[in-house]
């Protein structure tokens, strides 16, 4: 069992790195068919004439994978990742079927609530394509984390 981490246990500059996730052709097609059914994600013939020349993973799938990878490493231990907002979201490069990603994160802001026993933790997240070394998405999450004394 992972130890519970509270707001007081976190430090500015603390870094996280996740495992990897491969966006297989099947996963790309399945996700896009349900949530982002654009030709660049689901139709190989039409995608050839599109802006990427082939099928790419949906950016929303890349963000979902980012969430999955962060949830699995449990940066706050048994306290969940309670998202309050996402700022500065940028899609920097496409992810093609068969490519793998990882996430690197850093705590860039710690703000204690004045009215409740909790804090707000800003985490800068970079999702990296391991096959190309390119940054594919960047974003800043603000998460709610309970204080130890509540």
Short mmCIF file of N, CA and C in Angstrom, two decimals:
data_model
loop_
_atom_site.label_atom_id
_atom_site.label_comp_id
_atom_site.label_asym_id
_atom_site.label_seq_id
_atom_site.Cartn_x
_atom_site.Cartn_y
_atom_site.Cartn_z
N UNK A 1 0.85 -1.20 0.00
CA UNK A 1 0.00 0.00 0.00
C UNK A 1 0.89 1.25 0.00
N UNK A 2 0.52 2.21 -0.80
CA UNK A 2 1.27 3.46 -0.90
C UNK A 2 0.89 4.37 0.26
N UNK A 3 1.89 4.96 0.86
CA UNK A 3 1.66 5.88 1.98
C UNK A 3 0.84 7.09 1.52
N UNK A 4 -0.06 7.54 2.38
CA UNK A 4 -0.84 8.73 2.07
C UNK A 4 0.06 9.95 2.20
N UNK A 5 0.00 10.82 1.19
CA UNK A 5 0.77 12.06 1.22
C UNK A 5 -0.20 13.22 1.28
N UNK A 6 0.10 14.12 2.18
CA UNK A 6 -0.73 15.30 2.38
C UNK A 6 -0.02 16.53 1.81
N UNK A 7 -0.75 17.65 1.80
CA UNK A 7 -0.20 18.89 1.27
C UNK A 7 1.16 19.22 1.90
N UNK A 8 1.26 19.02 3.21
CA UNK A 8 2.50 19.35 3.93
C UNK A 8 3.67 18.46 3.53
N UNK A 9 3.40 17.32 2.94
CA UNK A 9 4.46 16.39 2.55
C UNK A 9 5.08 16.72 1.20
N UNK A 10 4.48 17.63 0.47
CA UNK A 10 4.92 17.93 -0.90
C UNK A 10 5.90 19.08 -0.91
N UNK A 11 6.80 19.08 -1.88
CA UNK A 11 7.80 20.14 -1.96
C UNK A 11 7.84 20.74 -3.37
N UNK A 12 8.07 22.03 -3.39
CA UNK A 12 8.23 22.74 -4.65
C UNK A 12 9.44 22.15 -5.39
N UNK A 13 9.29 21.90 -6.66
CA UNK A 13 10.37 21.32 -7.45
C UNK A 13 10.40 19.80 -7.46
N UNK A 14 9.53 19.17 -6.66
CA UNK A 14 9.46 17.71 -6.65
C UNK A 14 9.07 17.21 -8.04
N UNK A 15 9.75 16.14 -8.49
CA UNK A 15 9.53 15.64 -9.85
C UNK A 15 8.92 14.25 -9.82
N UNK A 16 8.15 13.97 -10.87
CA UNK A 16 7.52 12.67 -11.06
C UNK A 16 7.84 12.19 -12.46
N UNK A 17 7.95 10.88 -12.61
CA UNK A 17 8.05 10.29 -13.95
C UNK A 17 7.24 9.00 -13.92
N UNK A 18 6.46 8.81 -14.98
CA UNK A 18 5.56 7.66 -15.04
C UNK A 18 6.18 6.50 -15.80
N UNK A 19 5.45 5.42 -15.83
CA UNK A 19 5.77 4.30 -16.72
C UNK A 19 5.41 4.74 -18.15
N UNK A 20 5.35 3.79 -19.05
CA UNK A 20 5.02 4.11 -20.44
C UNK A 20 3.68 3.50 -20.82
N UNK A 21 3.14 4.01 -21.92
CA UNK A 21 1.89 3.50 -22.46
C UNK A 21 2.01 3.54 -23.97
N UNK A 22 1.65 2.44 -24.61
CA UNK A 22 1.70 2.37 -26.07
C UNK A 22 0.30 2.54 -26.64
N UNK A 23 0.17 3.48 -27.54
CA UNK A 23 -1.11 3.73 -28.21
C UNK A 23 -1.17 2.85 -29.45
N UNK A 24 -1.63 1.64 -29.29
CA UNK A 24 -1.72 0.71 -30.41
C UNK A 24 -2.76 1.21 -31.42
N UNK A 25 -2.68 0.69 -32.64
CA UNK A 25 -3.65 1.06 -33.68
C UNK A 25 -5.07 0.74 -33.21
N UNK A 26 -5.23 -0.39 -32.53
CA UNK A 26 -6.56 -0.78 -32.05
C UNK A 26 -7.08 0.19 -31.00
N UNK A 27 -6.21 0.59 -30.07
CA UNK A 27 -6.63 1.54 -29.03
C UNK A 27 -6.95 2.91 -29.62
N UNK A 28 -6.16 3.34 -30.59
CA UNK A 28 -6.40 4.63 -31.23
C UNK A 28 -7.76 4.61 -31.94
N UNK A 29 -8.02 3.56 -32.68
CA UNK A 29 -9.28 3.46 -33.41
C UNK A 29 -10.47 3.36 -32.45
N UNK A 30 -10.34 2.54 -31.43
CA UNK A 30 -11.43 2.36 -30.47
C UNK A 30 -11.78 3.67 -29.75
N UNK A 31 -10.76 4.37 -29.25
CA UNK A 31 -11.00 5.63 -28.54
C UNK A 31 -11.64 6.65 -29.48
N UNK A 32 -11.05 6.83 -30.65
CA UNK A 32 -11.55 7.85 -31.58
C UNK A 32 -12.94 7.52 -32.09
N UNK A 33 -13.22 6.26 -32.32
CA UNK A 33 -14.56 5.87 -32.77
C UNK A 33 -15.62 6.29 -31.77
N UNK A 34 -15.28 6.22 -30.50
CA UNK A 34 -16.23 6.56 -29.45
C UNK A 34 -16.25 8.07 -29.14
N UNK A 35 -15.07 8.70 -29.07
CA UNK A 35 -15.00 10.05 -28.52
C UNK A 35 -14.54 11.15 -29.48
N UNK A 36 -13.88 10.81 -30.57
CA UNK A 36 -13.35 11.83 -31.48
C UNK A 36 -13.35 11.28 -32.91
N UNK A 37 -14.55 10.98 -33.45
CA UNK A 37 -14.63 10.26 -34.73
C UNK A 37 -14.34 11.11 -35.96
N UNK A 38 -13.18 11.69 -35.98
CA UNK A 38 -12.74 12.44 -37.16
C UNK A 38 -11.91 11.53 -38.05
N UNK A 39 -11.91 11.83 -39.35
CA UNK A 39 -11.24 10.95 -40.31
C UNK A 39 -9.75 10.78 -40.01
N UNK A 40 -9.11 11.77 -39.43
CA UNK A 40 -7.66 11.67 -39.15
C UNK A 40 -7.36 10.64 -38.05
N UNK A 41 -8.40 10.19 -37.36
CA UNK A 41 -8.23 9.20 -36.30
C UNK A 41 -8.79 7.82 -36.66
N UNK A 42 -9.74 7.77 -37.60
CA UNK A 42 -10.45 6.51 -37.81
C UNK A 42 -10.48 5.98 -39.25
N UNK A 43 -10.12 6.81 -40.23
CA UNK A 43 -10.24 6.38 -41.62
C UNK A 43 -8.89 6.48 -42.31
N UNK A 44 -8.26 5.33 -42.49
CA UNK A 44 -6.91 5.30 -43.04
C UNK A 44 -6.83 5.90 -44.45
N UNK A 45 -7.82 5.60 -45.28
CA UNK A 45 -7.80 6.12 -46.65
C UNK A 45 -7.93 7.64 -46.68
N UNK A 46 -8.89 8.17 -45.94
CA UNK A 46 -9.07 9.63 -45.91
C UNK A 46 -7.91 10.32 -45.20
N UNK A 47 -7.35 9.67 -44.19
CA UNK A 47 -6.24 10.27 -43.43
C UNK A 47 -5.01 10.48 -44.30
N UNK A 48 -4.85 9.66 -45.35
CA UNK A 48 -3.71 9.82 -46.26
C UNK A 48 -3.69 11.20 -46.89
N UNK A 49 -4.87 11.77 -47.11
CA UNK A 49 -4.98 13.09 -47.73
C UNK A 49 -5.11 14.20 -46.68
N UNK A 50 -5.04 13.83 -45.40
CA UNK A 50 -5.17 14.81 -44.33
C UNK A 50 -3.85 15.48 -43.99
N UNK A 51 -3.85 16.33 -42.99
CA UNK A 51 -2.67 17.12 -42.64
C UNK A 51 -1.48 16.32 -42.13
N UNK A 52 -1.70 15.06 -41.71
CA UNK A 52 -0.60 14.26 -41.16
C UNK A 52 -0.20 13.11 -42.08
N UNK A 53 -0.96 12.89 -43.15
CA UNK A 53 -0.64 11.86 -44.11
C UNK A 53 -0.99 10.45 -43.67
N UNK A 54 -1.51 10.31 -42.49
CA UNK A 54 -1.89 9.01 -41.93
C UNK A 54 -2.73 9.23 -40.68
N UNK A 55 -3.14 8.16 -40.07
CA UNK A 55 -3.92 8.22 -38.82
C UNK A 55 -3.02 8.69 -37.68
N UNK A 56 -3.58 9.52 -36.82
CA UNK A 56 -2.92 9.92 -35.57
C UNK A 56 -3.88 9.68 -34.41
N UNK A 57 -3.32 9.57 -33.22
CA UNK A 57 -4.14 9.45 -32.01
C UNK A 57 -4.80 10.79 -31.73
N UNK A 58 -5.99 10.74 -31.18
CA UNK A 58 -6.68 11.96 -30.76
C UNK A 58 -5.89 12.62 -29.62
N UNK A 59 -5.85 13.94 -29.65
CA UNK A 59 -5.23 14.65 -28.53
C UNK A 59 -5.92 14.34 -27.22
N UNK A 60 -7.24 14.13 -27.29
CA UNK A 60 -8.00 13.80 -26.07
C UNK A 60 -7.58 12.44 -25.54
N UNK A 61 -7.21 11.53 -26.43
CA UNK A 61 -6.71 10.23 -25.97
C UNK A 61 -5.35 10.41 -25.30
N UNK A 62 -4.51 11.25 -25.89
CA UNK A 62 -3.21 11.53 -25.28
C UNK A 62 -3.39 12.09 -23.87
N UNK A 63 -4.36 12.98 -23.69
CA UNK A 63 -4.62 13.53 -22.35
C UNK A 63 -5.16 12.46 -21.41
N UNK A 64 -6.01 11.58 -21.93
CA UNK A 64 -6.53 10.50 -21.10
C UNK A 64 -5.41 9.55 -20.67
N UNK A 65 -4.49 9.28 -21.56
CA UNK A 65 -3.34 8.44 -21.23
C UNK A 65 -2.47 9.14 -20.18
N UNK A 66 -2.30 10.45 -20.34
CA UNK A 66 -1.55 11.23 -19.34
C UNK A 66 -2.18 11.05 -17.96
N UNK A 67 -3.50 11.17 -17.88
CA UNK A 67 -4.21 10.98 -16.61
C UNK A 67 -3.99 9.58 -16.07
N UNK A 68 -4.13 8.59 -16.92
CA UNK A 68 -3.94 7.19 -16.49
C UNK A 68 -2.54 6.99 -15.89
N UNK A 69 -1.53 7.46 -16.61
CA UNK A 69 -0.16 7.27 -16.15
C UNK A 69 0.09 7.98 -14.82
N UNK A 70 -0.45 9.18 -14.67
CA UNK A 70 -0.29 9.90 -13.39
C UNK A 70 -1.04 9.19 -12.26
N UNK A 71 -2.25 8.73 -12.54
CA UNK A 71 -3.03 8.03 -11.51
C UNK A 71 -2.31 6.77 -11.03
N UNK A 72 -1.65 6.09 -11.94
CA UNK A 72 -0.96 4.86 -11.56
C UNK A 72 0.25 5.08 -10.67
N UNK A 73 0.93 6.22 -10.80
CA UNK A 73 2.10 6.45 -9.94
C UNK A 73 1.71 7.04 -8.58
N UNK A 74 0.46 7.47 -8.43
CA UNK A 74 -0.05 7.98 -7.16
C UNK A 74 0.89 9.00 -6.50
N UNK A 75 1.05 10.18 -7.12
CA UNK A 75 1.98 11.16 -6.54
C UNK A 75 1.57 11.65 -5.15
N UNK A 76 0.30 11.48 -4.81
CA UNK A 76 -0.17 11.88 -3.47
C UNK A 76 -0.50 10.66 -2.62
N UNK A 77 0.09 9.53 -2.96
CA UNK A 77 -0.15 8.31 -2.21
C UNK A 77 -1.62 7.91 -2.31
N UNK A 78 -2.23 7.65 -1.18
CA UNK A 78 -3.63 7.22 -1.17
C UNK A 78 -4.61 8.38 -1.39
N UNK A 79 -4.13 9.62 -1.34
CA UNK A 79 -5.00 10.74 -1.71
C UNK A 79 -5.11 10.78 -3.23
N UNK A 80 -6.33 10.89 -3.75
CA UNK A 80 -6.51 10.86 -5.20
C UNK A 80 -6.05 12.15 -5.87
N UNK A 81 -5.91 12.07 -7.17
CA UNK A 81 -5.64 13.26 -8.00
C UNK A 81 -6.97 13.96 -8.22
N UNK A 82 -7.23 14.97 -7.44
CA UNK A 82 -8.48 15.72 -7.57
C UNK A 82 -8.18 16.97 -8.39
N UNK A 83 -8.60 16.94 -9.63
CA UNK A 83 -8.31 18.05 -10.53
C UNK A 83 -9.23 19.23 -10.30
N UNK A 84 -8.65 20.40 -10.21
CA UNK A 84 -9.41 21.64 -10.06
C UNK A 84 -9.42 22.43 -11.36
N UNK A 85 -8.32 22.32 -12.11
CA UNK A 85 -8.24 23.04 -13.38
C UNK A 85 -7.03 22.55 -14.18
N UNK A 86 -7.09 22.83 -15.46
CA UNK A 86 -5.95 22.60 -16.36
C UNK A 86 -5.69 23.91 -17.09
N UNK A 87 -4.47 24.36 -17.02
CA UNK A 87 -4.07 25.60 -17.68
C UNK A 87 -2.98 25.32 -18.70
N UNK A 88 -2.86 26.22 -19.64
CA UNK A 88 -1.76 26.21 -20.60
C UNK A 88 -1.61 24.89 -21.35
N UNK A 89 -2.73 24.30 -21.72
CA UNK A 89 -2.71 23.05 -22.48
C UNK A 89 -2.24 23.32 -23.91
N UNK A 90 -1.24 22.57 -24.33
CA UNK A 90 -0.72 22.70 -25.69
C UNK A 90 -0.46 21.30 -26.25
N UNK A 91 -0.93 21.10 -27.47
CA UNK A 91 -0.59 19.89 -28.21
C UNK A 91 0.57 20.26 -29.11
N UNK A 92 1.72 19.66 -28.87
CA UNK A 92 2.94 20.06 -29.57
C UNK A 92 3.27 19.20 -30.78
N UNK A 93 2.87 17.93 -30.76
CA UNK A 93 3.18 17.03 -31.87
C UNK A 93 2.20 15.87 -31.83
N UNK A 94 1.93 15.27 -32.99
CA UNK A 94 1.01 14.13 -33.02
C UNK A 94 1.66 12.86 -32.48
N UNK A 95 0.80 11.94 -32.06
CA UNK A 95 1.24 10.60 -31.68
C UNK A 95 0.62 9.65 -32.70
N UNK A 96 1.45 8.81 -33.29
CA UNK A 96 1.01 7.87 -34.31
C UNK A 96 0.76 6.51 -33.68
N UNK A 97 -0.16 5.73 -34.24
CA UNK A 97 -0.41 4.39 -33.72
C UNK A 97 0.89 3.60 -33.60
N UNK A 98 1.02 2.91 -32.48
CA UNK A 98 2.21 2.10 -32.21
C UNK A 98 3.28 2.82 -31.39
N UNK A 99 3.14 4.13 -31.23
CA UNK A 99 4.13 4.88 -30.46
C UNK A 99 3.79 4.86 -28.97
N UNK A 100 4.82 5.04 -28.16
CA UNK A 100 4.68 4.99 -26.69
C UNK A 100 4.98 6.35 -26.09
N UNK A 101 4.27 6.66 -25.00
CA UNK A 101 4.47 7.93 -24.30
C UNK A 101 4.76 7.69 -22.83
N UNK A 102 5.37 8.68 -22.23
CA UNK A 102 5.59 8.74 -20.79
C UNK A 102 5.29 10.16 -20.35
N UNK A 103 5.16 10.38 -19.05
CA UNK A 103 4.86 11.72 -18.54
C UNK A 103 5.91 12.10 -17.51
N UNK A 104 6.40 13.32 -17.63
CA UNK A 104 7.31 13.89 -16.65
C UNK A 104 6.61 15.09 -16.03
N UNK A 105 6.60 15.13 -14.71
CA UNK A 105 5.91 16.20 -14.02
C UNK A 105 6.78 16.84 -12.96
N UNK A 106 6.43 18.07 -12.63
CA UNK A 106 7.14 18.80 -11.57
C UNK A 106 6.16 19.69 -10.83
N UNK A 107 6.24 19.66 -9.51
CA UNK A 107 5.42 20.56 -8.70
C UNK A 107 5.98 21.97 -8.84
N UNK A 108 5.15 22.88 -9.35
CA UNK A 108 5.61 24.24 -9.61
C UNK A 108 4.88 25.28 -8.76
N UNK A 109 3.89 24.83 -8.00
CA UNK A 109 3.15 25.77 -7.16
C UNK A 109 2.51 25.03 -5.99
N UNK A 110 2.63 25.59 -4.80
CA UNK A 110 1.98 25.07 -3.60
C UNK A 110 1.29 26.24 -2.91
N UNK A 111 -0.04 26.19 -2.83
CA UNK A 111 -0.81 27.27 -2.21
C UNK A 111 -1.77 26.67 -1.20
N UNK A 112 -1.61 27.05 0.05
CA UNK A 112 -2.51 26.56 1.10
C UNK A 112 -3.79 27.39 1.11
N UNK A 113 -4.91 26.69 1.25
CA UNK A 113 -6.21 27.38 1.33
C UNK A 113 -6.27 28.20 2.61
N UNK A 114 -6.90 29.35 2.53
CA UNK A 114 -7.09 30.19 3.72
C UNK A 114 -8.36 29.81 4.48
N UNK A 115 -9.23 29.05 3.83
CA UNK A 115 -10.54 28.79 4.41
C UNK A 115 -10.84 27.31 4.70
N UNK A 116 -10.00 26.41 4.23
CA UNK A 116 -10.28 24.99 4.42
C UNK A 116 -8.96 24.23 4.62
N UNK A 117 -9.03 23.06 5.24
CA UNK A 117 -7.80 22.28 5.48
C UNK A 117 -7.34 21.53 4.23
N UNK A 118 -6.91 22.29 3.26
CA UNK A 118 -6.43 21.72 2.01
C UNK A 118 -5.47 22.69 1.35
N UNK A 119 -4.80 22.18 0.33
CA UNK A 119 -3.91 23.01 -0.46
C UNK A 119 -4.13 22.75 -1.93
N UNK A 120 -3.60 23.64 -2.74
CA UNK A 120 -3.69 23.52 -4.19
C UNK A 120 -2.28 23.33 -4.72
N UNK A 121 -2.11 22.27 -5.48
CA UNK A 121 -0.79 21.88 -5.97
C UNK A 121 -0.76 22.05 -7.48
N UNK A 122 0.14 22.88 -7.96
CA UNK A 122 0.32 23.07 -9.40
C UNK A 122 1.39 22.12 -9.90
N UNK A 123 1.04 21.32 -10.90
CA UNK A 123 1.99 20.36 -11.47
C UNK A 123 2.11 20.63 -12.97
N UNK A 124 3.31 20.92 -13.42
CA UNK A 124 3.58 21.06 -14.85
C UNK A 124 3.84 19.67 -15.40
N UNK A 125 3.05 19.27 -16.40
CA UNK A 125 3.17 17.92 -16.98
C UNK A 125 3.59 18.01 -18.44
N UNK A 126 4.57 17.20 -18.78
CA UNK A 126 5.02 17.07 -20.16
C UNK A 126 4.86 15.63 -20.58
N UNK A 127 4.05 15.40 -21.60
CA UNK A 127 3.88 14.07 -22.16
C UNK A 127 4.84 13.94 -23.33
N UNK A 128 5.70 12.92 -23.25
CA UNK A 128 6.81 12.76 -24.19
C UNK A 128 6.61 11.49 -25.01
N UNK A 129 6.84 11.58 -26.31
CA UNK A 129 6.82 10.43 -27.20
C UNK A 129 8.17 9.74 -27.09
N UNK A 130 8.19 8.52 -26.59
CA UNK A 130 9.46 7.80 -26.40
C UNK A 130 10.08 7.33 -27.71
N UNK A 131 9.26 7.21 -28.76
CA UNK A 131 9.79 6.78 -30.05
C UNK A 131 10.52 7.90 -30.78
N UNK A 132 10.07 9.13 -30.59
CA UNK A 132 10.68 10.27 -31.29
C UNK A 132 11.46 11.19 -30.37
N UNK A 133 11.19 11.09 -29.06
CA UNK A 133 11.80 12.01 -28.09
C UNK A 133 11.12 13.36 -28.04
N UNK A 134 10.05 13.53 -28.82
CA UNK A 134 9.37 14.82 -28.90
C UNK A 134 8.35 15.00 -27.79
N UNK A 135 8.20 16.25 -27.38
CA UNK A 135 7.12 16.65 -26.50
C UNK A 135 5.84 16.59 -27.32
N UNK A 136 4.81 15.90 -26.81
CA UNK A 136 3.55 15.83 -27.56
C UNK A 136 2.45 16.66 -26.92
N UNK A 137 2.52 16.85 -25.60
CA UNK A 137 1.53 17.69 -24.93
C UNK A 137 2.14 18.24 -23.65
N UNK A 138 1.73 19.45 -23.31
CA UNK A 138 2.14 20.05 -22.05
C UNK A 138 0.93 20.73 -21.44
N UNK A 139 0.90 20.75 -20.12
CA UNK A 139 -0.24 21.33 -19.41
C UNK A 139 0.14 21.55 -17.95
N UNK A 140 -0.59 22.44 -17.31
CA UNK A 140 -0.40 22.64 -15.87
C UNK A 140 -1.70 22.26 -15.17
N UNK A 141 -1.58 21.25 -14.31
CA UNK A 141 -2.73 20.84 -13.50
C UNK A 141 -2.70 21.57 -12.17
N UNK A 142 -3.86 21.91 -11.66
CA UNK A 142 -3.99 22.34 -10.27
C UNK A 142 -4.85 21.28 -9.59
N UNK A 143 -4.28 20.64 -8.58
CA UNK A 143 -4.95 19.57 -7.85
C UNK A 143 -5.21 19.98 -6.41
N UNK A 144 -6.31 19.51 -5.88
CA UNK A 144 -6.64 19.73 -4.48
C UNK A 144 -6.05 18.57 -3.68
N UNK A 145 -5.30 18.91 -2.62
CA UNK A 145 -4.71 17.90 -1.76
C UNK A 145 -5.04 18.26 -0.32
N UNK A 146 -5.61 17.33 0.46
CA UNK A 146 -5.94 17.62 1.85
C UNK A 146 -4.69 17.89 2.69
N UNK A 147 -4.88 18.70 3.72
CA UNK A 147 -3.82 18.91 4.71
C UNK A 147 -3.87 17.77 5.73
N UNK A 148 -2.77 17.54 6.37
CA UNK A 148 -2.66 16.48 7.38
C UNK A 148 -3.61 16.74 8.54
N UNK A 149 -3.64 17.98 9.01
CA UNK A 149 -4.53 18.37 10.12
C UNK A 149 -5.78 18.95 9.51
N UNK A 150 -6.90 18.33 9.75
CA UNK A 150 -8.09 18.84 9.10
C UNK A 150 -9.24 18.93 10.01
#
